[in-house]
Coordinates of C-alpha atoms in Angstrom, one line a residue:
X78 CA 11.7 -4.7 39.7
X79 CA 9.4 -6.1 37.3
X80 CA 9.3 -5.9 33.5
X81 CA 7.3 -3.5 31.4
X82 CA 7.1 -4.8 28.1
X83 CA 9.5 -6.7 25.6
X84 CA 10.3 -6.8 22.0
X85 CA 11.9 -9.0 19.6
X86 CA 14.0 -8.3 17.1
X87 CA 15.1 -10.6 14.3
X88 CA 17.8 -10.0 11.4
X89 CA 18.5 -13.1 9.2
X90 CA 20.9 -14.0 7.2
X91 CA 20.0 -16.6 4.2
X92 CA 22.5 -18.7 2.0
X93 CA 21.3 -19.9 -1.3
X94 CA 23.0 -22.0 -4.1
X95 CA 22.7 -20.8 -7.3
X96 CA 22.0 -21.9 -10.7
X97 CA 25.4 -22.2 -12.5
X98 CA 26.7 -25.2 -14.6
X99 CA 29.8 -25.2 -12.8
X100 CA 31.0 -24.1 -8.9
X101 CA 32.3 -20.7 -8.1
X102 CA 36.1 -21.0 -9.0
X103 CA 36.5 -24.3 -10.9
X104 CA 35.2 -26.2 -13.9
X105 CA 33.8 -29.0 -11.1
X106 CA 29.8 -29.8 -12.4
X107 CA 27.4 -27.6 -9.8
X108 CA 24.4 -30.0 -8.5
X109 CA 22.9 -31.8 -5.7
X110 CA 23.0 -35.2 -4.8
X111 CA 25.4 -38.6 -6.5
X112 CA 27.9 -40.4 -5.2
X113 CA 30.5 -38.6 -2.2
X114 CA 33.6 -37.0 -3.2
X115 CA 33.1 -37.7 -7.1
X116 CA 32.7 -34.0 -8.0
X117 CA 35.8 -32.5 -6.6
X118 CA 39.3 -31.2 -7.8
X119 CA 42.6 -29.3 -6.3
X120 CA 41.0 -26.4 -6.6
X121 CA 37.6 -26.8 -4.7
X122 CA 39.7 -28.9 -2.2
X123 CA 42.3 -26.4 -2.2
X124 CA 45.3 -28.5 -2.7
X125 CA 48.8 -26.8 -2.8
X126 CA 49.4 -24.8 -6.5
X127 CA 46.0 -25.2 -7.3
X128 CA 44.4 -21.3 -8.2
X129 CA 40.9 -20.7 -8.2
X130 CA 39.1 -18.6 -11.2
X131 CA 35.5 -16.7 -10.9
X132 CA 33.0 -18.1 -13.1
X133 CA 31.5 -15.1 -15.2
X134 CA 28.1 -16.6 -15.0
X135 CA 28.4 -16.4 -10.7
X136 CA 28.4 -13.2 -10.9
X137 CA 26.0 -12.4 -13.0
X138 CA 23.5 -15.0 -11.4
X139 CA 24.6 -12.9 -8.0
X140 CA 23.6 -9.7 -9.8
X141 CA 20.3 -10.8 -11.1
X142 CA 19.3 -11.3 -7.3
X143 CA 20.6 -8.2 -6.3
X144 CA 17.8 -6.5 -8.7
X145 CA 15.2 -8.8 -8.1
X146 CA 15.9 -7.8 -4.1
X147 CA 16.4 -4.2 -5.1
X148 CA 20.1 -3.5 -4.4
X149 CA 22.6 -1.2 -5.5
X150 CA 25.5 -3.2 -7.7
X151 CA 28.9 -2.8 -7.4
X152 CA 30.7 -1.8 -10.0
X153 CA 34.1 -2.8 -8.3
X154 CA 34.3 -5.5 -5.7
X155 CA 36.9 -8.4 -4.6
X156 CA 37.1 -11.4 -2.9
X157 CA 38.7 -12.4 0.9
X158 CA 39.6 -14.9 2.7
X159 CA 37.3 -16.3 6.1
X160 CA 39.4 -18.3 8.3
X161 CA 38.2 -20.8 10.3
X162 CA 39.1 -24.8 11.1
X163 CA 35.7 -27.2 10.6
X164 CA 35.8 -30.8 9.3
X165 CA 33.9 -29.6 6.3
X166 CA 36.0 -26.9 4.8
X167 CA 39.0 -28.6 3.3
X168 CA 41.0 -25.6 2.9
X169 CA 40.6 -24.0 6.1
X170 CA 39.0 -21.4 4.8
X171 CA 36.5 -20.2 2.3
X172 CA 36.6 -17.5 -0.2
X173 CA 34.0 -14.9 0.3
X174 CA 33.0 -11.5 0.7
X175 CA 33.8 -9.3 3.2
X176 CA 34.1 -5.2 2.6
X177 CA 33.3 -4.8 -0.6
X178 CA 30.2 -6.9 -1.9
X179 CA 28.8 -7.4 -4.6
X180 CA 25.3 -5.7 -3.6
X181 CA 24.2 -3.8 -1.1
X182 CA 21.0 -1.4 0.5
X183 CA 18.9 -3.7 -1.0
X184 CA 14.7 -4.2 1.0
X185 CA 12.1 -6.9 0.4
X186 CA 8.7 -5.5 1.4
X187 CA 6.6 -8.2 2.9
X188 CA 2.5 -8.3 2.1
X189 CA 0.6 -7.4 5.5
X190 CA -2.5 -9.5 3.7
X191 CA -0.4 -12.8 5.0
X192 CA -0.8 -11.6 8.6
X193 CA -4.3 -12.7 10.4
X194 CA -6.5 -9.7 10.5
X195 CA -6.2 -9.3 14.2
X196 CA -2.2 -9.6 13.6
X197 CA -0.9 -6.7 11.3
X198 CA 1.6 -4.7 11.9
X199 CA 0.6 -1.7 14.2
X200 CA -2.4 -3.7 15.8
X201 CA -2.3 -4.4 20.1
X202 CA -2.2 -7.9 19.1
X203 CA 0.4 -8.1 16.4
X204 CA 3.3 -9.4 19.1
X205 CA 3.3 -9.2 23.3
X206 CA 4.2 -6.0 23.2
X207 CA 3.5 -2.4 21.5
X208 CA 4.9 -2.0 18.1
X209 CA 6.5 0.6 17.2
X210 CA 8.4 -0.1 13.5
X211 CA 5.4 2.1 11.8
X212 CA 8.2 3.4 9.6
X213 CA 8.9 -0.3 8.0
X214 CA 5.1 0.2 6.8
X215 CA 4.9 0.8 3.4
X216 CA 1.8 2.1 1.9
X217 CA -0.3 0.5 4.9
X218 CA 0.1 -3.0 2.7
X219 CA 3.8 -4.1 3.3
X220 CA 6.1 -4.2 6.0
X221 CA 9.6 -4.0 4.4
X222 CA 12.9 -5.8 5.7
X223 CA 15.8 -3.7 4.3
X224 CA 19.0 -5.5 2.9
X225 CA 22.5 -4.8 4.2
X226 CA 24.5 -6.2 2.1
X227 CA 24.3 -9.6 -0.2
X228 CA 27.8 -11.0 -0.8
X229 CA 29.4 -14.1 -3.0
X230 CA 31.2 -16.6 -1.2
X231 CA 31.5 -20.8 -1.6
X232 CA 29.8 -23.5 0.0
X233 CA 31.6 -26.0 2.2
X234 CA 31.3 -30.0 2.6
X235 CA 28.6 -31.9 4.0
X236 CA 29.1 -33.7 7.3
X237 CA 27.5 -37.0 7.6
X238 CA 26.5 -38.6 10.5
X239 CA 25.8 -41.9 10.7
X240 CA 23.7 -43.8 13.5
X241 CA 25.3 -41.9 16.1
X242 CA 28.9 -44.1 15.7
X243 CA 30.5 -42.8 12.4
X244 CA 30.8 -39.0 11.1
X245 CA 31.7 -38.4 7.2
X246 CA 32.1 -35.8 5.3
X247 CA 31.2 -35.2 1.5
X248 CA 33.2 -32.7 -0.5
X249 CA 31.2 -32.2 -3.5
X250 CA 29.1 -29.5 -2.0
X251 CA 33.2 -27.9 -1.6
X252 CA 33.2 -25.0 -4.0
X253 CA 29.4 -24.5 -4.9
X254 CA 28.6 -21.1 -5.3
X255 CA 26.5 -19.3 -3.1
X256 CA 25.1 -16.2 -2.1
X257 CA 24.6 -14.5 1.4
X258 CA 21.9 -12.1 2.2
X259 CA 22.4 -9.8 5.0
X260 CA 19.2 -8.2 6.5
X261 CA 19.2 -5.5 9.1
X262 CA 17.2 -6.4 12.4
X263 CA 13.8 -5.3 11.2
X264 CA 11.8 -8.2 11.8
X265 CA 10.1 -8.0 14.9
X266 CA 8.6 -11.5 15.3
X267 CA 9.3 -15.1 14.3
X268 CA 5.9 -15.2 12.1
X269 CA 7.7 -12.3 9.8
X270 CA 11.1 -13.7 9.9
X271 CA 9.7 -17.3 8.3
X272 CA 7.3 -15.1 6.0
X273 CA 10.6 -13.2 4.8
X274 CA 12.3 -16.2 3.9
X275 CA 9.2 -17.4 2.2
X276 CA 9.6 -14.4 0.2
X277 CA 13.3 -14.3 -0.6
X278 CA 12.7 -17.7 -1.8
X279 CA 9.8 -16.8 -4.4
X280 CA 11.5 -14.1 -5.5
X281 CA 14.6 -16.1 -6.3
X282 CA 12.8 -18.9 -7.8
X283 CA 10.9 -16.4 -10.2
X284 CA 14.4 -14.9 -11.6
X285 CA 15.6 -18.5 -11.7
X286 CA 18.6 -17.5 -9.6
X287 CA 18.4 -20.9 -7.7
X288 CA 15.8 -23.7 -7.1
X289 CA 15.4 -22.9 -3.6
X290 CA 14.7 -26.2 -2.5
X291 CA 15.2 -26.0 1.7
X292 CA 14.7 -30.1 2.0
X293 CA 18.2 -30.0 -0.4
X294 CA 19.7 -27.3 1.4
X295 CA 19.8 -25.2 -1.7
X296 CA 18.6 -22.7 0.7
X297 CA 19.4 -22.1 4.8
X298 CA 18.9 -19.5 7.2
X299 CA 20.6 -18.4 10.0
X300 CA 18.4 -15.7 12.2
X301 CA 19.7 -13.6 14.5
X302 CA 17.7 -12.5 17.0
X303 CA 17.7 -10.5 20.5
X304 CA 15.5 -8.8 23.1
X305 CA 14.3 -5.0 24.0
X306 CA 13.4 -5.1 27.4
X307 CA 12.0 -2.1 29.5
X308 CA 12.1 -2.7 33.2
X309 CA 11.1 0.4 35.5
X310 CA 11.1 2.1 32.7
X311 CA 15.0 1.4 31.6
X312 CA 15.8 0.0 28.3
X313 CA 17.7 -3.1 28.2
X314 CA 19.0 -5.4 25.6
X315 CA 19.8 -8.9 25.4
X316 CA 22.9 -10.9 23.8
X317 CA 22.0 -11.7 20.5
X318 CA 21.8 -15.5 19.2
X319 CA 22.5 -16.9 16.2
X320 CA 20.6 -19.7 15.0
X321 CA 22.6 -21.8 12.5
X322 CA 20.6 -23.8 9.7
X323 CA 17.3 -23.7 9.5
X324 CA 15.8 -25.4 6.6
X325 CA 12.1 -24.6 6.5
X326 CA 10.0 -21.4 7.2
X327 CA 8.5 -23.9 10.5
X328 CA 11.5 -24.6 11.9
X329 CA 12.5 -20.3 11.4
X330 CA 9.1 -19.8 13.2
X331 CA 9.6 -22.5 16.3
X332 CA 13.1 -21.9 16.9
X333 CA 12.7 -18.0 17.3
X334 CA 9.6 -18.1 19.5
X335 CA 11.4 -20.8 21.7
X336 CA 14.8 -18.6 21.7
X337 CA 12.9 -15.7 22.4
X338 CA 11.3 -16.8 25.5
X339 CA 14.5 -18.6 26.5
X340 CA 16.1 -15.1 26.5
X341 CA 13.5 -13.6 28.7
X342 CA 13.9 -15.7 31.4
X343 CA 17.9 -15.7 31.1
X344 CA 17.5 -12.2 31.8
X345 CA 14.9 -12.7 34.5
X346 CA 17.5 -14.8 36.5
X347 CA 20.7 -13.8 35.5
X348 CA 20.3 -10.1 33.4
X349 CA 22.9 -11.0 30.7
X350 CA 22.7 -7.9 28.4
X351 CA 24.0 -6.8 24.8
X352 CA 27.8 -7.2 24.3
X353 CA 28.6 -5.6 20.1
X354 CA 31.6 -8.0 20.1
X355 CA 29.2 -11.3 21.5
X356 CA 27.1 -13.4 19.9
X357 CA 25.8 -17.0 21.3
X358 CA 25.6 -19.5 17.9
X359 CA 22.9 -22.1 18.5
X360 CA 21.4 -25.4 16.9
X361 CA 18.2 -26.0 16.7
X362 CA 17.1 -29.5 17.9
X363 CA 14.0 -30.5 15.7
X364 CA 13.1 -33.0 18.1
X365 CA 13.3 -31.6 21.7
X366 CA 12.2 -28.3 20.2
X367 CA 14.5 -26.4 22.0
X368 CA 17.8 -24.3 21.2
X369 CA 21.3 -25.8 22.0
X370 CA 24.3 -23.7 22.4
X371 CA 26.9 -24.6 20.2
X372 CA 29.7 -22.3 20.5
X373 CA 30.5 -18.4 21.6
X374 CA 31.8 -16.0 19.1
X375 CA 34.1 -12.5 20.5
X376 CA 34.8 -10.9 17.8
X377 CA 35.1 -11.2 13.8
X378 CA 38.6 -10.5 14.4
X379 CA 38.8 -14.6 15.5
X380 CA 37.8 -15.0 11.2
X381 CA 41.7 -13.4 10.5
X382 CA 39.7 -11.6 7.2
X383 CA 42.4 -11.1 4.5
X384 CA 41.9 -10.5 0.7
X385 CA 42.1 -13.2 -1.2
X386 CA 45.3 -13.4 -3.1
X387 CA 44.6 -15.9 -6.1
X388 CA 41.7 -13.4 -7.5
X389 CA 42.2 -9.9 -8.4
X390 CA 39.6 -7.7 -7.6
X391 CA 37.6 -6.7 -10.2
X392 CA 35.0 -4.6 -12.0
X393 CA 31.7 -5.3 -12.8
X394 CA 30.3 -4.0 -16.1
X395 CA 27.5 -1.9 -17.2
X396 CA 26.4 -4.1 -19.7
X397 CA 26.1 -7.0 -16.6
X398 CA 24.0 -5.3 -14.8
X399 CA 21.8 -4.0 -17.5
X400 CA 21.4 -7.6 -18.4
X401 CA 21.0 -8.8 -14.5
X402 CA 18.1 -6.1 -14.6
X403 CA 16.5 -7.1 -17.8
X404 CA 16.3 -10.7 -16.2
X405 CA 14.3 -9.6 -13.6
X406 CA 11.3 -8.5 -14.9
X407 CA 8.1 -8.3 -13.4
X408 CA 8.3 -10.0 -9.9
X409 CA 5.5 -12.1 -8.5
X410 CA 3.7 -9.6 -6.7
X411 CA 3.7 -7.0 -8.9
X412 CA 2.5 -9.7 -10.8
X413 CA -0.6 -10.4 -8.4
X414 CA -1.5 -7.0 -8.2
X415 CA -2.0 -6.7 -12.0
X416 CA -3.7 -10.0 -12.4
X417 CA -6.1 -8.7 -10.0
X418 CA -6.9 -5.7 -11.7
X419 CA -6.6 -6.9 -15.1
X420 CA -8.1 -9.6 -15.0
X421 CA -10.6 -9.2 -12.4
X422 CA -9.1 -12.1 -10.6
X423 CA -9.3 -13.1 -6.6
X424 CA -6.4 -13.3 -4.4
X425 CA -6.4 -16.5 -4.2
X426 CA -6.4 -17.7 -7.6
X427 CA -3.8 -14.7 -8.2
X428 CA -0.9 -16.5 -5.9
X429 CA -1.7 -19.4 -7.3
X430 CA -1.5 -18.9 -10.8
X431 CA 1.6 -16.9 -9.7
X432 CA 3.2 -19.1 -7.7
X433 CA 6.0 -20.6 -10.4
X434 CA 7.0 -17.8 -13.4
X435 CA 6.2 -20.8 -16.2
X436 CA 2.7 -20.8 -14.8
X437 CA 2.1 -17.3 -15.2
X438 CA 2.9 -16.4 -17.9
X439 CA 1.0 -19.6 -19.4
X440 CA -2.0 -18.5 -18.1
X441 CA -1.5 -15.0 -19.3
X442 CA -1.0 -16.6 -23.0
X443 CA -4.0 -18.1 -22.8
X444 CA -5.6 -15.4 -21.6
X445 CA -4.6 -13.0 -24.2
X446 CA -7.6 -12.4 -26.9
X447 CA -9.9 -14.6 -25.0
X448 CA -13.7 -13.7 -24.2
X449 CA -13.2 -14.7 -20.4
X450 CA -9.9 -14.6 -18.5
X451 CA -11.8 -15.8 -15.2
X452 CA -12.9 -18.9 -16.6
X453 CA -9.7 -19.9 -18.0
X454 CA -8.2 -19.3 -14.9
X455 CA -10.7 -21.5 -13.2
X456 CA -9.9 -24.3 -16.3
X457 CA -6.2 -24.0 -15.1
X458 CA -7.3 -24.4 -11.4
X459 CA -9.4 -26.9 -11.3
X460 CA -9.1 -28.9 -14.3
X461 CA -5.2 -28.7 -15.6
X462 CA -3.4 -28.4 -12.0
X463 CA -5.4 -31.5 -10.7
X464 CA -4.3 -33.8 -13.0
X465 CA -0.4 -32.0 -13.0
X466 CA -0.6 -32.4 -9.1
X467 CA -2.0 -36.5 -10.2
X468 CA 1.2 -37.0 -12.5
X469 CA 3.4 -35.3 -10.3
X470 CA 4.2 -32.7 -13.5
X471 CA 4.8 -28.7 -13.9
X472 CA 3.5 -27.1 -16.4
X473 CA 6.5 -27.4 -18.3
X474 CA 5.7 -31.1 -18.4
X475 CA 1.9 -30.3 -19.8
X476 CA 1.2 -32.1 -23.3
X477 CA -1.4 -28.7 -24.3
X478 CA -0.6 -25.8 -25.0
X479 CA -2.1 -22.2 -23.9
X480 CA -4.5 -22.2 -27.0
X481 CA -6.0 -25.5 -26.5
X482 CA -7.7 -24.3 -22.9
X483 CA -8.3 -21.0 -24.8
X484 CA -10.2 -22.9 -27.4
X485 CA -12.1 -24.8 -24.6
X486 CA -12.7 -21.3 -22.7
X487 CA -14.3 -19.8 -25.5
X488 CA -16.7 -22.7 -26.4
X489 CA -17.8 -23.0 -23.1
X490 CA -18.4 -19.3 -23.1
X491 CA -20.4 -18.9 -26.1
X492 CA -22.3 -22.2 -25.5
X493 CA -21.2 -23.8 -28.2
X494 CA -20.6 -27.2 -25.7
X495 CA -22.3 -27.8 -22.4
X496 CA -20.4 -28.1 -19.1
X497 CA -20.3 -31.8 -19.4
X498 CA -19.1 -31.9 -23.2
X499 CA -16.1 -29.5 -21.4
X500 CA -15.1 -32.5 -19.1
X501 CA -15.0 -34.7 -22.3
X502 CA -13.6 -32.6 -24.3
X503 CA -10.3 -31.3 -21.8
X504 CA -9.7 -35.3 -20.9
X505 CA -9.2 -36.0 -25.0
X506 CA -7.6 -33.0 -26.0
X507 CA -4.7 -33.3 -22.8
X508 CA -4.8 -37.2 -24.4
X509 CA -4.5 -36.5 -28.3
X510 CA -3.5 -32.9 -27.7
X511 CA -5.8 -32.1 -30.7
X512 CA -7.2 -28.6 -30.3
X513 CA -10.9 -28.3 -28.8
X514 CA -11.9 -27.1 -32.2
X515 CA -11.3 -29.9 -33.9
X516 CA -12.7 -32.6 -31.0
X517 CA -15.8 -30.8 -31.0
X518 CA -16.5 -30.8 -35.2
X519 CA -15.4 -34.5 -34.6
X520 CA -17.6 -36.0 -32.0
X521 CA -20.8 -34.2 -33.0
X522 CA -20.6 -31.6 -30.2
X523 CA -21.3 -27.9 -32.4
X524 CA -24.5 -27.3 -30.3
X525 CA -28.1 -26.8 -32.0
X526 CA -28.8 -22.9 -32.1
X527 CA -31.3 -22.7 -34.8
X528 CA -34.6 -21.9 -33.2
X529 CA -36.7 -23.9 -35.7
X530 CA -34.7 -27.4 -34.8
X531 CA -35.1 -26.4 -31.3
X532 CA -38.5 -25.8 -31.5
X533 CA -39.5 -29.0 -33.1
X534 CA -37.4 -30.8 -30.4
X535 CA -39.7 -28.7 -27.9
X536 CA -42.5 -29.7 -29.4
X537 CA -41.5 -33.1 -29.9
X538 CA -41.5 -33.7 -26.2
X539 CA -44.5 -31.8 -25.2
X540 CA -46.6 -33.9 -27.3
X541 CA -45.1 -37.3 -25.8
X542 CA -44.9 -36.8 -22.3
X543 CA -48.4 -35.5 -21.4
X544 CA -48.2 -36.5 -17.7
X545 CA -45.3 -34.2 -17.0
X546 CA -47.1 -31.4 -18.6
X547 CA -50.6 -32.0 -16.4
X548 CA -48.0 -31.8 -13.4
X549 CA -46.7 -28.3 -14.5
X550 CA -50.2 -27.4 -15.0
X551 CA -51.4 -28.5 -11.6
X552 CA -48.3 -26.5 -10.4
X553 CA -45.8 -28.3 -10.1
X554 CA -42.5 -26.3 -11.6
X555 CA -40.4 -28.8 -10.9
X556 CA -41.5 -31.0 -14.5
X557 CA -40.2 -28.0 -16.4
X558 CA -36.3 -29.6 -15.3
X559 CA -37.4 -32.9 -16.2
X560 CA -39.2 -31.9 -19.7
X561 CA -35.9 -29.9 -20.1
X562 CA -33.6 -33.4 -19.5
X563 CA -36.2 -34.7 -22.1
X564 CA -34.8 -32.1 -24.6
X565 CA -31.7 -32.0 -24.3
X566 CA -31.4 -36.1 -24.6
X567 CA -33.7 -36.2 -27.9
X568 CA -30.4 -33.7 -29.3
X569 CA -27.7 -35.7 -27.8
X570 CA -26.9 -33.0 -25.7
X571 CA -26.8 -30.5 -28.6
X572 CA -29.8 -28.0 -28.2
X573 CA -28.7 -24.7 -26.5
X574 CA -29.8 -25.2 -22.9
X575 CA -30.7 -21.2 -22.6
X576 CA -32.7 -20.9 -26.0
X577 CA -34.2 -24.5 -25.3
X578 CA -35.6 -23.9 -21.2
X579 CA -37.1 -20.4 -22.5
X580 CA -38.8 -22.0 -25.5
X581 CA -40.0 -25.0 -23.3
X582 CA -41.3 -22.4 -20.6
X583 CA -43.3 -20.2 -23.1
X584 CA -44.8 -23.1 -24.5
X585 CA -45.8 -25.3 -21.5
X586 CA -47.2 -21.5 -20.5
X587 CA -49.6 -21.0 -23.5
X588 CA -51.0 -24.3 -22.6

């Protein structure tokens, strides 16, 4: 018997922390990092009497990223209780969702432009096998991942490990409110599972939802993933695995590909295939590079699901999630698209400039009423995010504002300064934050446009540099660059550079 051909197929589910002052069910300050078990209370610890109470602006934070990930909203939903017994969850068990979530039937459509052009969807070479999701293609330019479900539930305690003797555990992540997104298996190889968390995480970021950072654990994913195999031309499937944790979109990527070719041979020796009530959890070992198995699950029935009896269920209100969609607003690749057209921008400097909310829509201040959009965008580039990137600031940090590099776009457009008098004048106005306007009428930059003055500066030159001129003569054009450095020194830099070389040229041609 020998194997035909093989698929993967991936469904992830993400948790992310979100952006609330306080954690899910308690008045207990929500953020990272300080001193262990300082940020705790009976009710995040679950003490005896202690009764937990939603926070308003959880739920609304929840239904912002519903929209932004194009879900339906509940209007009426509750919370249950998940049991199981870990170090890290005090109570022994955690308040979540489990019927009835907040959002569901959601779908994040990933841009095919991120794939190598010998790797899209549909081509031979896209995985090691025929692919056959064509209807996950959108439009021929996504490839979209659709959303089962994205439920509210609380974060548990950190475990610390320390040198391999001692093992702690910090509450203060006890209580922190999260959010779980449930994709259906439509991702069909490790590449587009780390590329969909990539996206989740800019999405989220733009709506300010959460700050995504994966180094803090803000945001984890667990992916699920499984074989098709045909052998003899019978269709097999393999147990699925679930990979617990993974903190960057690397460690998504290397931990599917190895898991993936881990399950192939498993079912060359030993043909375990797909049990619905089965699933093999497993760590990922940074190091060795290789999955681990931590522990076998049966059934969901082990979790002893029940609704949570300290929170009513509740409904969610119209106004909510007018307001959750109102927040959304235009997403970051809706965003690109525009630019693109608008703007007449190229892809790269389009996911740039959209790569944080604050920056686009400081560019696109900027840009509004100016005479060229492209070389604003190339001031931001190259001049503004280099010395942000130096100082280790956003641009919420920057000391400008959008007008000053409009100011400085302009002039440079209109030749009003020279290239050069733009370097001067973007170092002192980010240092004084005095408009370019104003730096130009005070250091004696307005550039020399009247044709008489430049003429006489022409002229000026001509007569005292006679070599250079018998070179240009004898033919060689190379004096006209030199007579023009001539020029443009006599004016301090002044003289229009265009009106000045064609004068210059004329003259040294009537000679």
């Amino acid at each position: 018997m020998s194997i035909d051909k093989w698929e993967i197929v991936i469904g992830c589910e993400i948790h992310t922390q979100l952006l609330t002052k306080t954690k899910a069910f308690c008045a207990c300050e929500n953020r990272y990092g300080g001193m262990p078990d300082t940020r705790v209370c009976p009710v995040c610890l679950g003490l005896p009497g202690a009764l937990p109470r939603v926070s308003k602006g959880y739920v609304e934070l929840g239904a912002v990223a519903g929209q932004a990930l194009n879900c339906s909203i509940a209007r009426f939903t509750k919370f249950d209780r998940k049991h199981y017994f870990y170090p890290d969850l005090a109570k022994g068990y955690q308040i979540t969702q489990y019927d009835m979530p907040l959002c569901t039937d959601g779908h994040v459509d990933l841009p095919l432009c991120h794939y190598p052009a010998d790797q899209q969807p549909g081509g031979e070479n896209f995985r090691p096998n025929n692919f056959t999701g064509q209807d996950c293609i959108v439009d021929n330019a996504y490839r979209r991942v659709r959303i089962e479900r994205i439920h509210l539930e609380e974060d548990v305690g950190k475990s610390l490990h320390l040198e391999g003797k001692h093992s702690y555990i910090d509450y203060n992540r006890c209580g922190t409110p999260l959010i779980e997104i449930v994709t259906k298996p439509d991702m069909t190889s490790p590449e587009e599972a780390a590329l969909f968390m990539q996206t989740v995480q800019e999405i989220l970021r733009y709506v300010k939802v959460t700050k995504g950072n994966l180094e803090e654990g803000n945001m984890r994913c667990d992916a699920n993933i499984n074989l098709t195999v045909w052998e003899d031309g019978k269709e097999y499937h393999t147990p699925i695995s679930e990979i617990k944790n993974l903190n960057s979109f690397r460690s998504i990527r290397d931990a599917c590909t190895y898991e993936a070719q881990r399950q192939l041979e498993e079912f060359k020796t030993n043909r375990q295939e797909f049990n619905p009530g089965f699933k093999n959890t497993m760590n990922w070992d940074e190091v060795k590079c290789e999955t681990q198995i931590m522990r076998t699950k049966n059934s969901f029935v082990d979790y002893r699901f029940v609704v949570e009896p300290d929170i009513k269920p509740f409904s969610v209100s119209e106004e909510l999630i007018e307001n959750a969609r109102k927040a959304v607003g235009e997403l970051p690749e809706a965003k690109r698209i525009r630019f693109k057209a608008e703007y007449g921008l190229s892809e790269d400097d389009v996911v740039t400039l959209t790569s944080s909310r604050e920056l686009s829509l400081w560019f696109e201040e900027a840009a509004r009423g100016s005479k060229n959009a492209k070389r604003i965008s190339n001031l931001i580039l190259t001049d503004l995010l280099a010395v942000l990137n130096e100082r280790n600031q956003t641009i919420a940090d920057v000391s400008i504002s959008p007008a000053h590099i409009r100011e400085l776009a302009d002039a440079l457009e209109s030749g009003q300064i020279t290239s050069k008098q733009g370097k001067k004048v973007f170092s002192l106005m980010l240092n004084s934050g005095k408009l370019p306007s104003v730096l130009i009428r005070e250091e004696g930059m307005e550039q020399v446009n009247d044709t008489d003055a430049i003429e006489k500066l022409v002229d000026q030159v001509i007569a005292a540099n006679p070599n250079a001129v018998a070179d240009y003569k004898n033919g060689k054009t190379n004096a006209v660059g030199w007579l023009m450095g001539q020029v443009m020194k006599q004016s301090h830099g002044r003289a229009n550079p265009k009106q000045a070389t064609n004068m210059l040229t004329e003259k040294l041609s009537a000679l």
